[in-house]
Amino acid sequence: MKRIIVLSILSIFCIQCISVKQKVKATPNSKTATVQSTTTATPKLVVGIIVDQMRYDYLTQFENKYSEGGFKRMLREGFNCKNNHYNYIPTYTGPGHASVYTGTTPQNHGIIANDWYNKAEKEFAYCAFDDAYVSVGVADKYEGKMSPHRMETTTISDQLRLATQQRGKVIGIAIKDRGAILPAGHAANGAYWFYGKDKGNWITSTYYQNTLPAWVQDFNASDAAEKYITTWNTLYDINTYTESGADTNKFEGTFKGKTNANFPYDLAALKEKNGGFDILKSTAYGNSLTTDFAIAAIKGEQLGKDATPDILALSYSSTDYVGHKFGVNSKEIQDTYIRLDKDIERLLATLDAEVGKGNYTIFLTADHAAVHVPSYLKSIKIPAGYFSNSSLKKHLEAFLKTRYGSENLIENISNGQIFLNHEEVQRLPVSATAIENVLQRELLAYDQIAKVYTRTTLQSGEFSTGIAASIQKGFNQKRSGDVCFVLKPSTISYGRTGSTHGSGFNYDTHVPLLFYGNGIQQGTTVRRTVITDIAPTISVLLDIAFPNGATGNPIEEVLKD
């Protein structure tokens, strides 16, 4: 009897060992063959898609116009994090792209805005500008003076390069330079962005290489952008676009040379007055051109063709340009997303053919969302408004002159931050902290401002929830200002037409997060996830180290066993 029990236990133990071995990838030195299904193997290619200025509700609002092979395929077969948010302020493109790939916030990675006031140099710094390099692929040398050097932590892209001894390829692509550069990280093989002032070519920087690869040269030589200089009309009958506002309204901007913001748009006729091929940026066709180039990169770089994982960091920028110009409730934004869905379908079909279904993983998210046009909200009696930095600066300068007798205490106001002139502060018999507190009280009395936080407060305590926590996670000790203020909901510093973003309110923070493909569960969650969770999740999937500043956590329910 004892012998039977012992044999039974050994049998169960052996079965469990076999089961575990089937899930573990063989090491290079292993002599024992293991069984491994494509659903548990490391993906050959990770495609990170960031859709610039995508609200979560675009997935649901336009759903009945989407094809079965684009967004719906990812929703049907992948995992949908329905309650995904940005957890810091400001919600801009540069910080958004950096945060997705670093797994942390501006507090740590240092990209505190697209442009910010550089206190040391007393001028504005652009998040991707680097005077040490020049353009490759275009005569205009300034356009290529770019690198990721202002980003102070590593990305999942960098960690892949480190883990594979640089065998894993990393390519970044976006119409915007920052959308290609920051996700690709410091050690990328290449990053490419669009230059529309000449022939509509894709360019890079000498940070990456001194000449364009042959596949990029071939793509540029094909005049691929030219075919999109056509008439932009709605893909389907405009009368069926009932999920967006009227085509004729007073809340939208338009192109130079066009008197209204109505379909159709004759791009050939409008091209000259709107920056040449740059006009494509503000149309749905900018995303289609980006997809064309991404497909060329997959083939040209042979991404996902060997056992070492690669990363394609792909950002769709035109959704942001269209949203800024026409607004989130426009027919133009609806058509842009309907056409983007077709581009996603085309990209997935290419990945199926070139890499193989089951061999790649995709995550799709956004760098921020966007607010409804405040003038539209006000027209239907929803509180909203507009704010002027210059008016606030005049008000505060007059206030401080009366209080302290100085006209030069404020050096700059930008990105919801006030930078004090510390040389002037030192001349006064009062501390910087005292001036911060005085400004806080005065700002709270200003009609359009809802909340105010001082540098002293943000450095001396820790907030765990709400807007205060978001401000703190976006506050970088070396680069941020001395007083941070938050405008009232739906109050923006922008023109009277079109949408923008930047706040910590739900309309700017709630963005899609979809996972699809190799190693991904099928399902949904309404548990709150944050944007900094993406990089740790992909790190676990690839079995590599987390980015060195990551503060997010893996989303366990997304991943298969």
Coordinates of C-alpha atoms in Angstrom, one line a residue:
M1 CA 0.0 0.0 0.0
K2 CA 2.8 2.4 0.9
R3 CA 4.6 1.6 -2.3
I4 CA 1.4 2.4 -4.3
I5 CA 1.0 5.8 -2.6
V6 CA 4.7 6.7 -3.1
L7 CA 4.4 5.8 -6.8
S8 CA 1.2 7.9 -7.2
I9 CA 2.9 10.9 -5.6
L10 CA 5.9 10.5 -7.9
S11 CA 3.7 10.3 -10.9
I12 CA 1.8 13.5 -10.0
F13 CA 5.2 15.2 -9.3
C14 CA 6.6 14.2 -12.7
I15 CA 3.4 15.3 -14.5
Q16 CA 3.7 18.7 -12.9
C17 CA 7.4 18.9 -13.8
I18 CA 6.6 18.2 -17.4
S19 CA 3.8 20.8 -17.4
V20 CA 6.2 23.4 -16.0
K21 CA 8.9 22.5 -18.5
Q22 CA 6.5 23.0 -21.4
K23 CA 6.0 26.6 -20.3
V24 CA 9.7 27.4 -19.9
K25 CA 11.8 28.5 -22.8
A26 CA 15.0 26.4 -23.3
T27 CA 18.2 28.1 -22.5
P28 CA 21.0 28.3 -25.1
N29 CA 23.0 25.6 -23.2
S30 CA 20.1 23.3 -22.5
K31 CA 20.4 19.9 -24.0
T32 CA 16.8 18.9 -23.3
A33 CA 14.1 19.7 -25.9
T34 CA 11.1 21.5 -24.5
V35 CA 7.6 21.9 -25.9
Q36 CA 6.4 25.4 -26.3
S37 CA 3.3 26.8 -27.9
T38 CA 3.2 30.1 -29.8
T39 CA 1.0 31.6 -27.2
T40 CA 3.6 31.3 -24.4
A41 CA 6.7 32.0 -26.4
T42 CA 8.4 35.4 -26.3
P43 CA 7.0 37.6 -29.1
K44 CA 9.3 38.2 -32.0
L45 CA 8.0 41.7 -32.4
V46 CA 6.3 44.2 -30.0
V47 CA 4.5 47.0 -31.7
G48 CA 3.7 49.9 -29.5
I49 CA 1.0 52.2 -31.0
I50 CA 0.4 55.6 -29.5
V51 CA -2.6 57.5 -31.0
D52 CA -2.0 61.2 -30.4
Q53 CA -5.0 62.8 -28.6
M54 CA -7.3 59.7 -28.5
R55 CA -10.1 59.8 -26.0
Y56 CA -11.3 56.4 -24.7
D57 CA -14.8 57.0 -25.9
Y58 CA -13.7 57.2 -29.5
L59 CA -13.6 53.4 -29.3
T60 CA -17.2 53.2 -28.4
Q61 CA -18.6 56.4 -30.0
F62 CA -17.6 55.4 -33.5
E63 CA -17.8 51.6 -33.0
N64 CA -20.6 51.0 -35.5
K65 CA -18.5 52.5 -38.3
Y66 CA -15.4 50.4 -37.6
S67 CA -14.4 47.4 -39.6
E68 CA -14.1 43.9 -38.1
G69 CA -10.3 43.8 -38.7
G70 CA -9.1 47.0 -37.0
F71 CA -10.0 48.2 -33.5
K72 CA -12.7 45.6 -33.2
R73 CA -10.3 42.8 -33.8
M74 CA -8.1 44.0 -31.0
L75 CA -11.1 44.4 -28.7
R76 CA -12.5 41.1 -29.7
E77 CA -9.3 39.0 -29.4
G78 CA -7.2 41.1 -27.0
F79 CA -7.5 42.7 -23.6
N80 CA -9.2 46.1 -23.0
C81 CA -8.3 48.2 -19.9
K82 CA -11.4 50.3 -19.8
N83 CA -10.4 52.6 -16.9
N84 CA -6.9 53.6 -18.0
H85 CA -5.6 57.0 -17.0
Y86 CA -2.7 59.4 -17.0
N87 CA -1.6 60.0 -13.4
Y88 CA 0.3 63.3 -13.7
I89 CA -0.1 66.8 -15.1
P90 CA 0.6 68.1 -17.7
T91 CA -1.0 65.8 -20.3
Y92 CA 1.0 66.7 -23.4
T93 CA 2.6 64.8 -26.2
G94 CA 6.2 64.8 -25.1
P95 CA 5.6 63.7 -21.5
G96 CA 3.0 61.2 -22.7
H97 CA 5.2 59.4 -25.1
A98 CA 8.1 59.4 -22.6
S99 CA 5.9 58.1 -19.8
V100 CA 4.4 55.2 -21.8
Y101 CA 7.9 53.8 -22.6
T102 CA 9.8 54.7 -19.4
G103 CA 7.0 53.5 -17.0
T104 CA 7.4 56.6 -14.9
T105 CA 6.3 60.2 -14.8
P106 CA 7.9 63.6 -15.5
Q107 CA 8.9 63.7 -11.8
N108 CA 11.6 61.1 -12.8
H109 CA 12.1 61.1 -16.6
G110 CA 12.3 64.9 -16.8
I111 CA 10.2 65.5 -19.9
I112 CA 7.9 68.0 -18.1
A113 CA 6.2 69.4 -21.2
N114 CA 6.7 69.7 -25.0
D115 CA 8.6 73.0 -24.4
W116 CA 9.5 74.3 -21.0
Y117 CA 11.2 77.3 -19.5
N118 CA 14.9 76.4 -18.8
K119 CA 15.7 78.2 -15.6
A120 CA 19.5 77.9 -16.0
E121 CA 19.6 79.2 -19.6
K122 CA 16.6 81.5 -19.2
E123 CA 15.1 80.4 -22.5
F124 CA 12.7 77.7 -23.6
A125 CA 13.9 74.1 -24.1
Y126 CA 12.2 71.7 -26.6
C127 CA 11.9 68.2 -25.3
A128 CA 13.8 66.6 -28.3
F129 CA 16.1 69.4 -29.4
D130 CA 19.8 68.7 -29.4
D131 CA 22.2 71.2 -31.0
A132 CA 24.9 68.5 -31.3
Y133 CA 23.3 66.8 -34.3
V134 CA 21.9 67.8 -37.7
S135 CA 19.4 66.5 -40.2
V136 CA 19.7 63.4 -42.4
G137 CA 17.6 63.2 -45.5
V138 CA 16.9 66.9 -45.9
A139 CA 18.9 70.0 -46.5
D140 CA 17.3 71.9 -43.6
K141 CA 19.8 71.0 -40.9
Y142 CA 17.6 72.3 -38.0
E143 CA 14.9 69.7 -38.5
G144 CA 17.3 67.0 -37.5
K145 CA 18.8 68.7 -34.5
M146 CA 17.1 66.1 -32.3
S147 CA 17.8 63.3 -29.8
P148 CA 16.3 61.8 -26.6
H149 CA 19.1 63.3 -24.4
R150 CA 16.6 65.4 -22.3
M151 CA 14.9 62.2 -21.2
E152 CA 16.7 61.1 -18.1
T153 CA 15.6 57.4 -17.6
T154 CA 15.6 54.4 -19.9
T155 CA 12.7 53.0 -21.9
I156 CA 11.5 49.4 -22.5
S157 CA 13.2 49.9 -25.9
D158 CA 16.5 50.6 -24.2
Q159 CA 16.1 47.6 -21.9
L160 CA 15.5 45.3 -24.8
R161 CA 18.7 46.6 -26.5
L162 CA 20.6 45.9 -23.3
A163 CA 19.0 42.5 -22.7
T164 CA 19.8 41.3 -26.2
Q165 CA 23.3 42.7 -26.5
Q166 CA 21.9 45.1 -29.1
R167 CA 20.6 42.3 -31.3
G168 CA 17.0 43.3 -30.8
K169 CA 16.1 46.1 -33.2
V170 CA 14.2 49.2 -32.1
I171 CA 12.7 51.6 -34.7
G172 CA 10.6 54.7 -33.8
I173 CA 8.2 56.3 -36.4
A174 CA 5.9 59.3 -36.2
I175 CA 5.0 62.4 -38.1
K176 CA 6.1 64.4 -35.0
D177 CA 9.8 64.1 -34.2
R178 CA 9.1 63.8 -30.4
G179 CA 6.6 61.0 -31.1
A180 CA 9.3 58.9 -32.8
I181 CA 12.4 59.9 -30.7
L182 CA 11.2 59.5 -27.1
P183 CA 9.6 56.1 -27.4
A184 CA 12.5 54.7 -29.4
G185 CA 14.8 55.6 -26.4
H186 CA 18.4 56.3 -26.2
A187 CA 19.9 53.2 -27.8
A188 CA 17.5 52.8 -30.8
N189 CA 18.6 51.7 -34.2
G190 CA 16.6 54.5 -35.8
A191 CA 13.8 57.1 -35.4
Y192 CA 12.1 58.7 -38.4
W193 CA 9.7 61.6 -38.7
F194 CA 8.0 63.6 -41.5
Y195 CA 9.3 66.7 -43.2
G196 CA 6.6 68.2 -45.3
K197 CA 8.1 71.5 -46.6
D198 CA 9.9 69.9 -49.5
K199 CA 8.7 66.6 -51.1
G200 CA 7.1 65.2 -48.0
N201 CA 10.0 62.9 -47.0
W202 CA 10.8 61.0 -43.9
I203 CA 14.0 62.1 -42.2
T204 CA 16.2 61.4 -39.2
S205 CA 19.1 62.8 -37.2
T206 CA 22.9 62.2 -37.1
Y207 CA 22.3 61.0 -33.6
Y208 CA 21.2 57.7 -35.2
Q209 CA 23.1 57.5 -38.5
N210 CA 24.7 59.7 -41.1
T211 CA 22.7 58.4 -44.1
L212 CA 19.2 57.1 -44.5
P213 CA 18.9 53.3 -44.9
A214 CA 18.2 52.1 -48.4
W215 CA 14.6 51.3 -47.6
V216 CA 13.9 54.8 -46.4
Q217 CA 15.6 56.3 -49.5
D218 CA 13.4 54.0 -51.7
F219 CA 10.3 55.1 -49.8
N220 CA 11.1 58.8 -50.2
A221 CA 11.9 58.3 -53.9
S222 CA 8.5 56.8 -54.5
D223 CA 6.9 60.1 -53.7
A224 CA 4.5 58.3 -51.4
A225 CA 3.1 61.5 -50.0
E226 CA 2.0 62.8 -53.4
K227 CA -0.9 60.4 -53.8
Y228 CA -2.6 61.8 -50.7
I229 CA -2.6 65.4 -52.1
T230 CA -6.2 64.8 -53.3
T231 CA -9.7 65.6 -52.0
W232 CA -10.4 64.7 -48.4
N233 CA -14.0 63.7 -48.2
T234 CA -15.8 61.5 -45.7
L235 CA -15.2 57.8 -46.3
Y236 CA -18.9 57.1 -46.0
D237 CA -21.9 59.3 -46.6
I238 CA -21.6 62.2 -44.3
N239 CA -25.3 62.0 -43.4
T240 CA -24.5 58.7 -41.7
Y241 CA -22.0 60.4 -39.4
T242 CA -24.6 60.9 -36.7
E243 CA -22.0 60.2 -33.9
S244 CA -20.4 63.7 -34.3
G245 CA -21.7 67.3 -34.5
A246 CA -23.0 69.2 -37.5
D247 CA -20.5 69.8 -40.2
T248 CA -21.4 73.5 -40.3
N249 CA -20.7 75.2 -36.9
K250 CA -18.7 78.0 -35.3
F251 CA -16.5 75.8 -33.1
E252 CA -14.0 74.6 -35.7
G253 CA -10.9 76.0 -37.3
T254 CA -10.0 75.4 -40.9
F255 CA -7.2 75.5 -43.4
K256 CA -5.8 78.8 -44.8
G257 CA -7.6 79.6 -48.1
K258 CA -10.8 77.9 -47.1
T259 CA -13.7 80.0 -45.8
N260 CA -15.4 77.3 -43.8
A261 CA -14.7 74.0 -42.1
N262 CA -17.0 71.8 -44.2
F263 CA -16.2 68.7 -46.2
P264 CA -14.8 68.3 -48.8
Y265 CA -11.2 69.7 -48.7
D266 CA -9.3 70.1 -51.9
L267 CA -5.8 69.5 -50.6
A268 CA -4.1 70.2 -53.9
A269 CA -5.7 73.7 -54.0
L270 CA -5.0 74.4 -50.3
K271 CA -1.4 72.9 -50.3
E272 CA 0.5 76.1 -51.1
K273 CA -1.0 78.2 -48.3
N274 CA -0.7 75.4 -45.7
G275 CA 2.9 74.4 -45.7
G276 CA 3.1 72.2 -48.7
F277 CA 3.0 68.5 -47.8
D278 CA 2.6 69.6 -44.2
I279 CA -1.1 70.0 -44.9
L280 CA -1.3 66.2 -44.7
K281 CA -0.5 66.3 -41.0
S282 CA -4.0 67.9 -40.3
T283 CA -5.9 65.3 -42.3
A284 CA -6.7 61.6 -42.0
Y285 CA -4.2 60.9 -44.7
G286 CA -1.3 61.7 -42.4
N287 CA -2.1 58.5 -40.5
S288 CA -2.3 56.5 -43.8
L289 CA 1.1 57.8 -44.9
T290 CA 2.5 56.9 -41.5
T291 CA 1.1 53.4 -41.9
D292 CA 2.7 53.1 -45.3
F293 CA 6.0 54.0 -43.8
A294 CA 5.6 51.6 -40.9
I295 CA 4.9 48.8 -43.3
A296 CA 8.0 49.7 -45.2
A297 CA 10.0 49.6 -42.0
I298 CA 8.7 46.2 -41.0
K299 CA 9.8 44.8 -44.3
G300 CA 13.0 46.9 -44.7
E301 CA 14.3 46.3 -41.3
Q302 CA 13.1 42.6 -41.3
L303 CA 11.4 43.2 -37.9
G304 CA 10.3 40.0 -36.2
K305 CA 12.2 37.7 -38.5
D306 CA 14.4 36.0 -36.0
A307 CA 14.3 34.6 -32.5
T308 CA 15.4 37.9 -30.9
P309 CA 12.5 40.3 -30.1
D310 CA 12.3 43.7 -31.8
I311 CA 10.3 46.8 -31.0
L312 CA 8.4 49.1 -33.4
A313 CA 7.4 52.2 -31.6
L314 CA 4.7 53.7 -33.8
S315 CA 2.9 57.0 -33.1
Y316 CA -0.1 58.4 -35.1
S317 CA 0.2 62.1 -34.9
S318 CA -2.5 63.3 -37.3
T319 CA -5.3 62.6 -34.9
D320 CA -3.8 65.4 -32.7
Y321 CA -3.5 67.9 -35.5
V322 CA -7.1 67.2 -36.6
G323 CA -8.4 67.5 -33.0
H324 CA -6.6 70.7 -32.4
K325 CA -7.9 72.3 -35.6
F326 CA -11.5 70.9 -35.8
G327 CA -12.3 69.8 -32.2
V328 CA -13.3 66.4 -30.7
N329 CA -16.9 66.6 -31.8
S330 CA -16.3 67.3 -35.4
K331 CA -17.1 65.3 -38.5
E332 CA -13.4 65.6 -39.4
I333 CA -12.3 63.8 -36.2
Q334 CA -14.9 61.0 -36.8
D335 CA -13.7 60.5 -40.3
T336 CA -10.1 60.5 -39.2
Y337 CA -10.8 57.7 -36.7
I338 CA -12.8 55.7 -39.2
R339 CA -9.9 55.9 -41.6
L340 CA -7.4 55.1 -38.9
D341 CA -9.3 52.0 -38.1
K342 CA -8.7 50.9 -41.8
D343 CA -5.0 51.7 -41.3
I344 CA -4.9 49.6 -38.2
E345 CA -6.5 46.7 -40.1
R346 CA -3.9 47.1 -42.9
L347 CA -1.1 47.1 -40.3
L348 CA -2.4 44.0 -38.6
A349 CA -2.7 42.2 -42.0
T350 CA 0.9 43.1 -42.7
L351 CA 2.0 41.8 -39.4
D352 CA 0.1 38.5 -40.0
A353 CA 1.9 38.1 -43.3
E354 CA 5.4 39.2 -42.4
V355 CA 5.8 38.1 -38.8
G356 CA 3.0 35.6 -38.4
K357 CA -0.2 35.7 -36.3
G358 CA 0.8 34.6 -32.8
N359 CA 4.3 35.8 -33.1
Y360 CA 3.8 39.5 -32.3
T361 CA 2.3 41.6 -29.5
I362 CA 0.6 45.0 -29.8
F363 CA -0.3 47.6 -27.2
L364 CA -2.3 50.6 -28.2
T365 CA -2.8 53.7 -26.1
A366 CA -2.7 57.5 -26.4
D367 CA -0.4 60.2 -25.1
H368 CA -3.4 62.2 -23.8
A369 CA -7.1 62.7 -24.6
A370 CA -8.8 66.1 -25.2
V371 CA -11.5 68.5 -24.0
H372 CA -14.7 69.4 -25.9
V373 CA -14.4 72.9 -27.4
P374 CA -15.2 75.2 -24.4
S375 CA -17.2 77.6 -26.6
Y376 CA -19.4 74.6 -27.6
L377 CA -19.8 73.5 -24.0
K378 CA -20.9 77.0 -23.0
S379 CA -23.4 77.0 -25.8
I380 CA -25.2 74.1 -24.2
K381 CA -24.8 75.5 -20.7
I382 CA -22.0 73.3 -19.5
P383 CA -19.4 75.3 -17.4
A384 CA -16.3 76.1 -19.5
G385 CA -14.0 79.0 -20.3
Y386 CA -10.8 80.5 -21.6
F387 CA -7.7 81.6 -19.8
S388 CA -4.8 84.0 -20.7
N389 CA -1.3 83.6 -19.4
S390 CA -0.4 87.1 -20.4
S391 CA -3.4 88.6 -18.5
L392 CA -2.4 86.6 -15.4
K393 CA 1.2 87.8 -15.7
K394 CA 0.1 91.4 -15.9
H395 CA -2.2 91.0 -12.9
L396 CA 0.5 89.3 -10.7
E397 CA 3.2 91.8 -11.7
A398 CA 1.0 94.7 -10.6
F399 CA 0.1 92.8 -7.4
L400 CA 3.7 92.0 -6.5
K401 CA 4.8 95.6 -7.2
T402 CA 2.3 96.9 -4.8
R403 CA 3.2 94.2 -2.2
Y404 CA 7.0 94.2 -2.5
G405 CA 7.9 97.2 -4.7
S406 CA 9.4 95.0 -7.4
E407 CA 8.3 94.6 -11.0
N408 CA 10.6 91.7 -11.9
L409 CA 9.7 88.9 -9.4
I410 CA 8.1 86.7 -12.1
E411 CA 10.5 85.4 -14.7
N412 CA 8.1 83.2 -16.6
I413 CA 4.5 81.7 -16.6
S414 CA 4.0 78.6 -18.8
N415 CA 2.5 75.1 -18.6
G416 CA 0.6 76.0 -15.5
Q417 CA 3.7 77.0 -13.6
I418 CA 5.2 80.3 -12.3
F419 CA 8.9 80.7 -12.3
L420 CA 10.3 83.3 -9.8
N421 CA 13.2 85.5 -10.6
H422 CA 15.4 84.3 -7.7
E423 CA 18.1 86.9 -8.3
E424 CA 15.4 89.5 -7.6
V425 CA 14.0 87.5 -4.6
Q426 CA 17.5 87.6 -3.0
R427 CA 17.4 91.4 -3.1
L428 CA 14.3 91.5 -0.9
P429 CA 14.0 91.0 2.9
V430 CA 11.6 88.1 2.3
S431 CA 12.1 84.4 1.5
A432 CA 11.1 82.6 -1.7
T433 CA 8.8 80.4 0.4
A434 CA 7.0 83.5 1.7
I435 CA 6.5 84.8 -1.8
E436 CA 5.2 81.4 -2.9
N437 CA 2.6 81.5 -0.2
V438 CA 1.5 85.1 -1.1
L439 CA 1.2 84.1 -4.7
Q440 CA -0.8 81.0 -3.7
R441 CA -3.4 83.1 -1.9
E442 CA -3.6 85.6 -4.7
L443 CA -4.0 82.9 -7.4
L444 CA -6.8 81.2 -5.5
A445 CA -8.7 84.5 -5.7
Y446 CA -8.3 84.5 -9.5
D447 CA -11.6 83.5 -11.1
Q448 CA -10.4 80.9 -13.5
I449 CA -8.0 79.1 -11.2
A450 CA -9.2 76.2 -9.1
K451 CA -6.1 74.9 -7.2
V452 CA -2.6 76.1 -6.4
Y453 CA 0.5 74.3 -5.1
T454 CA 3.8 75.7 -4.1
R455 CA 7.3 74.2 -4.6
T456 CA 7.7 74.1 -0.8
T457 CA 4.6 72.0 -0.4
L458 CA 5.3 69.7 -3.3
Q459 CA 8.9 69.0 -1.9
S460 CA 7.9 68.6 1.7
G461 CA 5.0 66.1 1.6
E462 CA 3.5 63.4 -0.5
F463 CA 0.1 63.3 -2.0
S464 CA -1.5 59.9 -2.9
T465 CA -4.7 60.8 -4.6
G466 CA -6.5 63.5 -6.7
I467 CA -5.2 66.5 -8.6
A468 CA -2.5 67.2 -6.0
A469 CA -0.9 63.8 -6.6
S470 CA -1.0 64.4 -10.4
I471 CA 0.7 67.7 -10.0
Q472 CA 3.4 66.1 -7.8
K473 CA 4.1 63.3 -10.2
G474 CA 4.5 65.9 -13.0
F475 CA 6.8 68.1 -10.8
N476 CA 10.5 67.8 -11.5
Q477 CA 12.6 69.4 -8.8
K478 CA 15.3 70.6 -11.2
R479 CA 13.1 71.7 -14.1
S480 CA 9.7 72.8 -12.8
G481 CA 8.6 76.2 -11.5
D482 CA 7.9 77.6 -8.0
V483 CA 4.1 77.7 -8.0
C484 CA 1.8 75.3 -9.9
F485 CA -1.8 76.2 -10.6
V486 CA -4.8 74.3 -12.0
L487 CA -7.5 75.8 -14.1
K488 CA -11.2 75.1 -13.5
P489 CA -12.6 72.1 -15.5
S490 CA -13.0 72.7 -19.2
T491 CA -11.1 76.0 -18.9
I492 CA -8.2 76.2 -21.4
S493 CA -5.5 78.5 -22.6
Y494 CA -6.2 78.2 -26.3
G495 CA -8.1 79.7 -29.2
R496 CA -11.9 79.8 -29.5
T497 CA -12.0 77.0 -32.0
G498 CA -10.7 73.4 -31.8
S499 CA -9.7 71.3 -28.9
T500 CA -6.7 71.0 -26.7
H501 CA -5.4 69.1 -23.6
G502 CA -3.0 69.3 -20.7
S503 CA -5.1 69.0 -17.5
G504 CA -5.6 66.3 -15.0
F505 CA -9.3 66.0 -15.5
N506 CA -10.9 62.8 -16.9
Y507 CA -11.4 64.3 -20.4
D508 CA -7.6 64.6 -20.7
T509 CA -6.5 61.6 -18.7
H510 CA -8.9 58.8 -19.8
V511 CA -7.3 57.0 -22.8
P512 CA -7.5 53.6 -24.4
L513 CA -5.2 50.8 -23.4
L514 CA -5.5 47.7 -25.6
F515 CA -3.2 44.6 -25.6
Y516 CA -3.3 42.1 -28.4
G517 CA -1.4 39.0 -29.6
N518 CA 1.3 36.8 -28.2
G519 CA 1.1 36.3 -24.5
I520 CA -2.0 38.3 -24.0
Q521 CA -5.2 37.2 -22.4
Q522 CA -8.6 37.8 -23.9
G523 CA -10.8 40.0 -21.7
T524 CA -11.5 43.3 -20.1
T525 CA -11.0 45.1 -16.8
V526 CA -12.6 48.2 -15.2
R527 CA -9.9 48.3 -12.5
R528 CA -8.1 51.6 -12.7
T529 CA -4.8 51.2 -14.5
V530 CA -2.3 54.0 -15.1
I531 CA -0.1 54.8 -18.1
T532 CA 3.0 53.9 -16.2
D533 CA 1.9 50.3 -15.9
I534 CA 2.5 49.7 -19.7
A535 CA 6.3 49.5 -19.6
P536 CA 6.4 47.0 -16.7
T537 CA 3.8 44.8 -18.3
I538 CA 5.7 44.6 -21.6
S539 CA 9.0 44.1 -19.6
V540 CA 7.4 41.0 -18.0
L541 CA 6.2 39.8 -21.3
L542 CA 9.7 40.1 -22.8
D543 CA 11.3 38.8 -19.6
I544 CA 13.6 41.8 -19.4
A545 CA 14.5 44.3 -16.7
F546 CA 12.1 47.2 -16.1
P547 CA 13.2 50.6 -17.3
N548 CA 15.5 52.1 -14.6
G549 CA 13.1 54.7 -13.3
A550 CA 9.8 52.7 -13.7
T551 CA 7.2 53.4 -11.0
G552 CA 4.3 51.5 -12.5
N553 CA 3.3 47.9 -11.9
P554 CA 2.6 45.0 -14.4
I555 CA -1.1 44.5 -15.2
E556 CA -1.3 40.9 -14.2
E557 CA -4.7 40.1 -15.7
V558 CA -3.5 41.1 -19.2
L559 CA -0.8 38.4 -19.3
K560 CA -1.3 34.7 -19.9
D561 CA 0.1 32.4 -17.2

